Coordinates of C-alpha atoms in Angstrom, one line a residue:
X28 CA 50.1 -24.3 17.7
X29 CA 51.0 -21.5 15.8
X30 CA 54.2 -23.4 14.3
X31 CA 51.8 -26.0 12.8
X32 CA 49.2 -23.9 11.4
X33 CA 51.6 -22.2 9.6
X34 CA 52.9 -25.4 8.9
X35 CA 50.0 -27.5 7.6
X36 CA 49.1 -23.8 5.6
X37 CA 52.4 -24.5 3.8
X38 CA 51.9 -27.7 3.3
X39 CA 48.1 -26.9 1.8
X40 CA 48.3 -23.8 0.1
X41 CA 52.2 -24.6 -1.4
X42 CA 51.7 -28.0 -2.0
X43 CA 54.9 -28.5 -0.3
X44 CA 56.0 -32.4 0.7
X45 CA 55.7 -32.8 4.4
X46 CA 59.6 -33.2 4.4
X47 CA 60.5 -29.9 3.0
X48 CA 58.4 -28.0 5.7
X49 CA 59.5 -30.7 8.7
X50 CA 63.0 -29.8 7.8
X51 CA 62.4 -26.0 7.5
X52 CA 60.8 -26.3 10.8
X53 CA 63.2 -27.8 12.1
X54 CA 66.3 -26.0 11.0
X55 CA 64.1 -22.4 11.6
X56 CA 63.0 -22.3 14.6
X57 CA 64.9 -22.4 18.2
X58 CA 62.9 -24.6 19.7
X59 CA 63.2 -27.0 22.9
X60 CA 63.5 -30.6 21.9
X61 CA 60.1 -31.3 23.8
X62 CA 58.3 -28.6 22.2
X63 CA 59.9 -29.5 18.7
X64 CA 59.1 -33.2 19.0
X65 CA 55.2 -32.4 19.4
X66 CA 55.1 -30.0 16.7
X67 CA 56.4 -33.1 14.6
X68 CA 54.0 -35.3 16.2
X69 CA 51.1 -33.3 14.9
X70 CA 52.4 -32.4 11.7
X71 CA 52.6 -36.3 11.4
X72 CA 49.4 -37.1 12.7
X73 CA 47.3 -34.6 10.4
X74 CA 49.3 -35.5 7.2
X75 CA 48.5 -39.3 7.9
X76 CA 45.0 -38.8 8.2
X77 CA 44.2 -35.9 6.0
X78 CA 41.3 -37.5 4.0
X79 CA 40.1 -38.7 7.0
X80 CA 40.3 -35.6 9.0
X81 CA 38.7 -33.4 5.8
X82 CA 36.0 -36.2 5.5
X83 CA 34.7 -35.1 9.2
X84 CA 35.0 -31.8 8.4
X85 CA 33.2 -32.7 5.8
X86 CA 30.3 -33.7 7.6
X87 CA 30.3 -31.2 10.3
X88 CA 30.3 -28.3 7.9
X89 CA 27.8 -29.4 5.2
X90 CA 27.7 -25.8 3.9
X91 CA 30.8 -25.7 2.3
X92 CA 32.8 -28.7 0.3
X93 CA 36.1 -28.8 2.2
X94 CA 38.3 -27.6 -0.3
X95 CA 35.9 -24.7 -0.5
X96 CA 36.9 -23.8 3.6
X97 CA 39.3 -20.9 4.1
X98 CA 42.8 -22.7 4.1
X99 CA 43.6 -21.6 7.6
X100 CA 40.1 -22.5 8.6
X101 CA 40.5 -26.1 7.5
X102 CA 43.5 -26.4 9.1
X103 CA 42.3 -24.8 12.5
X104 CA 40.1 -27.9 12.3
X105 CA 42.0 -30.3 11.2
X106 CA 44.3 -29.3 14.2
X107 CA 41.5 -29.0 16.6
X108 CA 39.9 -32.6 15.8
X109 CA 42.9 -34.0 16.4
X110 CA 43.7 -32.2 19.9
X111 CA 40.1 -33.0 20.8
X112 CA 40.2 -36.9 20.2
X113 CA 43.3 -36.9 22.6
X114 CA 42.0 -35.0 25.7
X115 CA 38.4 -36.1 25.1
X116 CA 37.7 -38.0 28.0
X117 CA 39.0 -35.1 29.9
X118 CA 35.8 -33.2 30.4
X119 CA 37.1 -29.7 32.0
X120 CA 40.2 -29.0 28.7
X121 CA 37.5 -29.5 26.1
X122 CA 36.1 -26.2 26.6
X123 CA 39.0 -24.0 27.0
X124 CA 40.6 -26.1 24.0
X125 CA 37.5 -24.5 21.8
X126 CA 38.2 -21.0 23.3
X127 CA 41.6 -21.3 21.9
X128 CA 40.7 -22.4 18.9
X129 CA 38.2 -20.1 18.6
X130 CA 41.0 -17.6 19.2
X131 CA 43.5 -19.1 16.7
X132 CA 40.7 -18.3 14.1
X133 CA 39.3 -15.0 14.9
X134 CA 43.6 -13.8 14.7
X135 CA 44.4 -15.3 12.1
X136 CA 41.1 -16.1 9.9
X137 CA 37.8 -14.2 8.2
X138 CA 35.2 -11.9 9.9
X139 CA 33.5 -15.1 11.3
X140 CA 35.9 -17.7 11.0
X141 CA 36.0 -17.6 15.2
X142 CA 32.2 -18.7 15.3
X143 CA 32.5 -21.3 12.4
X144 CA 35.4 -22.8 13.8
X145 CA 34.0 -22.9 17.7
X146 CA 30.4 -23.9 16.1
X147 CA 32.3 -27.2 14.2
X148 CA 34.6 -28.3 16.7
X149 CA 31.2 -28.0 19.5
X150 CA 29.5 -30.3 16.8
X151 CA 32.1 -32.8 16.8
X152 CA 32.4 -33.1 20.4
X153 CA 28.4 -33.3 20.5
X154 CA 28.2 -36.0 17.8
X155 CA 31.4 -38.1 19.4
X156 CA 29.4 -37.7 23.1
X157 CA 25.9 -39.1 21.3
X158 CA 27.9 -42.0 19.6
X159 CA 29.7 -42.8 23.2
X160 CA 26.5 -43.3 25.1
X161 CA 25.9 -46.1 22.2
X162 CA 28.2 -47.9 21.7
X163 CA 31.2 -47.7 24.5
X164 CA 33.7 -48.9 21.9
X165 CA 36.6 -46.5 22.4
X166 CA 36.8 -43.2 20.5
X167 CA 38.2 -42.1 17.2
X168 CA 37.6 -40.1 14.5

């Protein structure tokens, strides 16, 4: 996890192509082939569905416009969402997925990004649960 934030922070803060930072990751760090593939994988995923990703963001954390969001904070998020809408239907992971990301922010974010960050991510899962018990079509963002 800590690969990809500091991936995705490249890619926001330096504007950087995904390409340039896939390859620098790639070349930089001695990674198993496994572990190196799933880093990919999530780079991919979050830089496919950026707007989409910020736009729930977006409506989790009304106080603040995205872009206004500490850059390792959004990214924490964008991260997190997109963990959570793969183990979701896995009950017992959720939880100790938010610890983590709760710890991910309180290292390496502000004085309070720890709560914002758990407080957002327990939003999302409590909006995604509601719409479930509606409408049993599948999950997604």
């Amino acid at each position: 996890r800590v690969i990809i934030l500091q991936s995705l922070f490249e890619i926001d803060l330096n504007g950087n192509d995904y390409e340039k930072v896939i390859q620098r990751v790639s070349n930089n760090h001695d990674l198993e082939s496994k572990t190196l593939a799933n880093i990919l994988n999530y780079l991919k995923k979050i830089t496919e569905n950026l707007k989409t990703l910020d736009m729930k963001i977006q409506t989790l954390a009304t106080e603040f416009p995205t872009f206004q969001i500490a850059v390792i904070d959004r990214n924490i998020l964008r991260l997190g969402l997109v963990e959570i809408v793969e183990i979701f239907n896995d009950f017992k992971k959720i939880n100790s997925i938010i610890e983590e990301f709760s710890k991910l922010a309180f290292i390496f974010g502000g004085e309070n990004s720890d709560r914002f960050i758990k407080g957002v991510l327990k939003s999302f899962i409590q909006e995604k649960v509601n719409l479930n018990k509606r409408s049993n079509n599948g999950f997604s963002l």
